[in-house]
Amino acid sequence: MSDWISLAAGQSYPAGTLYVVATPIGNVADLSLRALHVLGLVDAIACEDTRNTGQLLARLGLQRPLVAVHEHNEREAAGRIVARLAAGERIAYVSDAGTPGISDPGARLVEAARAGGHAVVPLPGPSAAVAALSVAGGLLDTGAGRFTFVGFLPSKARARAEAIAGLAGLDHAWVLYEAPHRIAETLAALAEGLPGTRRLLIGRELTKLFEETPVLSVAEAPGWLAADAARAKGEFVLVVEGAAAVAADGAPDAQAQRVLDLLLAELPAKRAAKLAAAITGAQTDALYRLALARRGDDGAA
Ligand code: SAM
């Protein structure tokens, strides 16, 4: 073990540098050895919440001065930290959990340090998004491994539904964060706004005692949550499969065809194809061709 720590200690950690340190998202043992070393050697640790970080340090057996840098004071606090970097101090920045800057503060401080001519060094580690993606398996197949990180959806129902409609057509997976008090609404909105067969991974309480990572269809997800009242108490990251709505022969899948047929009963072909594409994630061109074929016309609609 001591050999591993000396590997972390053997690297040089220049003065006047901001160290951006990822911290555990649940299990304290996920802190990296380099992070442990750097948190012990810096002159101060800037953090989102001094109480939270104080508890982490106590568990690690470390004591360092803490400076509060949260969403509401990040700009002013950044100025004071840059002055300390200029005086040659080493400062670490940690958010409450996971990787700073990922749906967390940190970006302003990093900008200020760079603008002041100081080196900014990342110490990589846990992030709920990457942890969930690492067990998403075949959900990443549609986009050949590509994904979009979305973070939190808007909290208002209409804006959330619009955001989902905008994401529905992505041909690759997307990653959402959600708070326990909104998870039921978000799963319901996904079931409403996506084809029911679209799969998602629910990463609940990752790295913690009640960790679960079921893969379900979006239609099943609200029922899964409701089946056990304890489930809603937890932290959630969702990986939603990308639209695979075009079959190998280029035809929209059965679900997309059903939606198109319903819309064609009310709307011109072009409008029906566009709306069906937004709802199902299938490609507009393929739907339009199908709409014309259904109508038996030649493209005049
Ligand atoms: N910076 C963090 C990261 O790198 O993952 C994310 C911070 S964001 C404010 C907090 C959100 O991350 C939570 O609401 C939840 O969606 C997700 N999250 C954090 N810890 C988690 C965990 N242990 N299991 C599942 N999701 C988690």
mmCIF file with all atom_site columns, C-alpha atoms and ligand atoms in Angstrom, residues 25-26 95 97-100 102-104 126-129 152 177-179 203-208 235-237, ligand 1:
data_model
loop_
_atom_site.group_PDB
_atom_site.id
_atom_site.type_symbol
_atom_site.label_atom_id
_atom_site.label_alt_id
_atom_site.label_comp_id
_atom_site.label_asym_id
_atom_site.label_entity_id
_atom_site.label_seq_id
_atom_site.pdbx_PDB_ins_code
_atom_site.Cartn_x
_atom_site.Cartn_y
_atom_site.Cartn_z
_atom_site.occupancy
_atom_site.B_iso_or_equiv
_atom_site.pdbx_formal_charge
_atom_site.auth_seq_id
_atom_site.auth_comp_id
_atom_site.auth_asym_id
_atom_site.auth_atom_id
_atom_site.pdbx_PDB_model_num
ATOM   1  C CA  . ILE A 1 25  ? -20.356 10.157 -4.765  1.00 0.00 ? 25  ILE A CA  1
ATOM   2  C CA  . GLY A 1 26  ? -21.141 7.854  -1.841  1.00 0.00 ? 26  GLY A CA  1
ATOM   3  C CA  . SER A 1 95  ? -17.573 20.183 -4.847  1.00 0.00 ? 95  SER A CA  1
ATOM   4  C CA  . ALA A 1 97  ? -19.664 15.083 -4.350  1.00 0.00 ? 97  ALA A CA  1
ATOM   5  C CA  . GLY A 1 98  ? -18.223 13.829 -7.607  1.00 0.00 ? 98  GLY A CA  1
ATOM   6  C CA  . THR A 1 99  ? -16.383 15.847 -10.191 1.00 0.00 ? 99  THR A CA  1
ATOM   7  C CA  . PRO A 1 100 ? -16.416 19.653 -9.855  1.00 0.00 ? 100 PRO A CA  1
ATOM   8  C CA  . ILE A 1 102 ? -20.207 18.585 -13.766 1.00 0.00 ? 102 ILE A CA  1
ATOM   9  C CA  . SER A 1 103 ? -23.644 19.979 -12.777 1.00 0.00 ? 103 SER A CA  1
ATOM   10 C CA  . ASP A 1 104 ? -21.660 21.570 -9.944  1.00 0.00 ? 104 ASP A CA  1
ATOM   11 C CA  . PRO A 1 126 ? -15.946 9.663  -9.358  1.00 0.00 ? 126 PRO A CA  1
ATOM   12 C CA  . SER A 1 127 ? -18.788 11.135 -11.369 1.00 0.00 ? 127 SER A CA  1
ATOM   13 C CA  . ALA A 1 128 ? -22.329 9.754  -11.298 1.00 0.00 ? 128 ALA A CA  1
ATOM   14 C CA  . ALA A 1 129 ? -22.703 10.185 -15.087 1.00 0.00 ? 129 ALA A CA  1
ATOM   15 C CA  . PHE A 1 152 ? -30.843 18.247 -14.794 1.00 0.00 ? 152 PHE A CA  1
ATOM   16 C CA  . TYR A 1 177 ? -29.394 13.804 -13.255 1.00 0.00 ? 177 TYR A CA  1
ATOM   17 C CA  . GLU A 1 178 ? -32.468 13.955 -11.059 1.00 0.00 ? 178 GLU A CA  1
ATOM   18 C CA  . ALA A 1 179 ? -33.238 14.823 -7.457  1.00 0.00 ? 179 ALA A CA  1
ATOM   19 C CA  . GLY A 1 203 ? -28.651 4.442  -11.595 1.00 0.00 ? 203 GLY A CA  1
ATOM   20 C CA  . ARG A 1 204 ? -29.931 4.770  -8.037  1.00 0.00 ? 204 ARG A CA  1
ATOM   21 C CA  . GLU A 1 205 ? -27.684 5.426  -5.028  1.00 0.00 ? 205 GLU A CA  1
ATOM   22 C CA  . LEU A 1 206 ? -24.525 4.513  -6.932  1.00 0.00 ? 206 LEU A CA  1
ATOM   23 C CA  . THR A 1 207 ? -21.678 3.254  -4.728  1.00 0.00 ? 207 THR A CA  1
ATOM   24 C CA  . LYS A 1 208 ? -23.987 3.303  -1.669  1.00 0.00 ? 208 LYS A CA  1
ATOM   25 C CA  . GLU A 1 235 ? -30.009 9.984  -5.831  1.00 0.00 ? 235 GLU A CA  1
ATOM   26 C CA  . PHE A 1 236 ? -30.624 9.185  -9.465  1.00 0.00 ? 236 PHE A CA  1
ATOM   27 C CA  . VAL A 1 237 ? -28.782 9.261  -12.721 1.00 0.00 ? 237 VAL A CA  1
HETATM 28 N N1  . SAM B 2 .   ? -20.589 16.640 -9.766  1.00 0.00 ? 1   SAM B N1  1
HETATM 29 C C1  . SAM B 2 .   ? -21.386 15.475 -9.547  1.00 0.00 ? 1   SAM B C1  1
HETATM 30 C C2  . SAM B 2 .   ? -20.892 14.333 -10.439 1.00 0.00 ? 1   SAM B C2  1
HETATM 31 O O1  . SAM B 2 .   ? -19.769 14.422 -10.924 1.00 0.00 ? 1   SAM B O1  1
HETATM 32 O O2  . SAM B 2 .   ? -21.593 13.361 -10.615 1.00 0.00 ? 1   SAM B O2  1
HETATM 33 C C3  . SAM B 2 .   ? -22.860 15.768 -9.756  1.00 0.00 ? 1   SAM B C3  1
HETATM 34 C C4  . SAM B 2 .   ? -23.382 16.839 -8.866  1.00 0.00 ? 1   SAM B C4  1
HETATM 35 S S1  . SAM B 2 .   ? -25.093 17.158 -9.051  1.00 0.00 ? 1   SAM B S1  1
HETATM 36 C C5  . SAM B 2 .   ? -25.308 18.580 -8.073  1.00 0.00 ? 1   SAM B C5  1
HETATM 37 C C6  . SAM B 2 .   ? -25.839 15.955 -8.020  1.00 0.00 ? 1   SAM B C6  1
HETATM 38 C C7  . SAM B 2 .   ? -26.623 14.920 -8.819  1.00 0.00 ? 1   SAM B C7  1
HETATM 39 O O3  . SAM B 2 .   ? -25.737 13.893 -9.281  1.00 0.00 ? 1   SAM B O3  1
HETATM 40 C C8  . SAM B 2 .   ? -27.656 14.193 -7.998  1.00 0.00 ? 1   SAM B C8  1
HETATM 41 O O4  . SAM B 2 .   ? -28.883 14.932 -7.934  1.00 0.00 ? 1   SAM B O4  1
HETATM 42 C C9  . SAM B 2 .   ? -27.835 12.914 -8.794  1.00 0.00 ? 1   SAM B C9  1
HETATM 43 O O5  . SAM B 2 .   ? -28.640 13.140 -9.931  1.00 0.00 ? 1   SAM B O5  1
HETATM 44 C C10 . SAM B 2 .   ? -26.402 12.660 -9.256  1.00 0.00 ? 1   SAM B C10 1
HETATM 45 N N2  . SAM B 2 .   ? -25.717 11.808 -8.270  1.00 0.00 ? 1   SAM B N2  1
HETATM 46 C C11 . SAM B 2 .   ? -24.773 12.167 -7.384  1.00 0.00 ? 1   SAM B C11 1
HETATM 47 N N3  . SAM B 2 .   ? -24.400 11.117 -6.630  1.00 0.00 ? 1   SAM B N3  1
HETATM 48 C C12 . SAM B 2 .   ? -25.123 10.062 -7.065  1.00 0.00 ? 1   SAM B C12 1
HETATM 49 C C13 . SAM B 2 .   ? -25.190 8.681  -6.691  1.00 0.00 ? 1   SAM B C13 1
HETATM 50 N N4  . SAM B 2 .   ? -24.448 8.201  -5.691  1.00 0.00 ? 1   SAM B N4  1
HETATM 51 N N5  . SAM B 2 .   ? -26.041 7.868  -7.373  1.00 0.00 ? 1   SAM B N5  1
HETATM 52 C C14 . SAM B 2 .   ? -26.805 8.351  -8.373  1.00 0.00 ? 1   SAM B C14 1
HETATM 53 N N6  . SAM B 2 .   ? -26.773 9.651  -8.765  1.00 0.00 ? 1   SAM B N6  1
HETATM 54 C C15 . SAM B 2 .   ? -25.953 10.489 -8.127  1.00 0.00 ? 1   SAM B C15 1
#
